[in-house]
């Protein structure tokens, strides 16, 4: 997987199917996410779903099902997964691995 500093993200360039935004500085993560959201919106990804994995009881299977479903009116979808503590656990790790291996074509 190639890494790309977010400053180099061209909002007009074709988006890749998967981005991982991480770091210790909240402001830099927020700015990176804002830039990615702007690029996605610019390219027609108008349906946005946000999941926040903040408890051990987070339903990872619901996330996997959502990722595999078509957006309303077959819109392109921006799927955001926020892992607040940075530790998805065994179940979350398995689901993220499965998702990364079978990325839906209509979803970033």
XYZ file of C-alpha atoms in Angstrom, residues 30-93:
64
model
C -9.453 16.514 11.132
C -7.869 18.567 8.347
C -6.920 15.394 6.469
C -10.432 14.019 6.797
C -11.929 17.336 5.655
C -9.729 17.293 2.550
C -10.724 13.705 1.763
C -14.416 14.543 2.278
C -14.092 17.520 -0.095
C -12.449 15.346 -2.748
C -15.143 12.703 -2.365
C -17.942 15.264 -2.622
C -16.276 16.815 -5.664
C -16.289 13.404 -7.345
C -19.910 12.537 -6.610
C -19.640 10.586 -3.366
C -22.750 12.190 -1.914
C -23.864 9.386 0.399
C -21.787 9.392 3.596
C -21.984 6.845 6.399
C -20.028 7.277 9.627
C -19.355 4.513 12.148
C -17.677 5.187 15.475
C -16.161 2.128 17.131
C -15.998 3.465 20.663
C -17.107 0.509 22.788
C -16.247 -3.196 22.962
C -19.851 -3.956 21.983
C -19.582 -2.136 18.622
C -21.372 -4.192 15.941
C -18.640 -4.895 13.385
C -20.957 -7.154 11.365
C -23.352 -4.233 10.804
C -20.433 -2.273 9.362
C -19.542 -5.136 7.039
C -23.161 -5.458 5.865
C -23.436 -1.727 5.254
C -20.234 -1.672 3.240
C -21.616 -4.375 0.970
C -24.970 -2.694 0.388
C -25.677 -0.250 -2.393
C -26.252 3.373 -1.494
C -29.647 4.985 -1.839
C -30.377 5.475 -5.551
C -27.042 3.726 -6.295
C -25.089 6.814 -5.199
C -21.388 6.597 -4.585
C -20.697 6.204 -0.876
C -18.050 7.564 1.483
C -17.770 5.136 4.395
C -15.965 6.498 7.448
C -14.848 4.249 10.276
C -13.571 6.057 13.349
C -11.731 3.883 15.869
C -11.347 6.208 18.819
C -8.814 4.235 20.824
C -7.020 2.893 17.745
C -7.631 -0.707 18.832
C -10.363 -2.547 16.908
C -9.858 -5.802 18.808
C -9.900 -9.289 17.292
C -13.423 -9.068 15.790
C -12.843 -5.575 14.455
C -9.476 -6.527 13.006
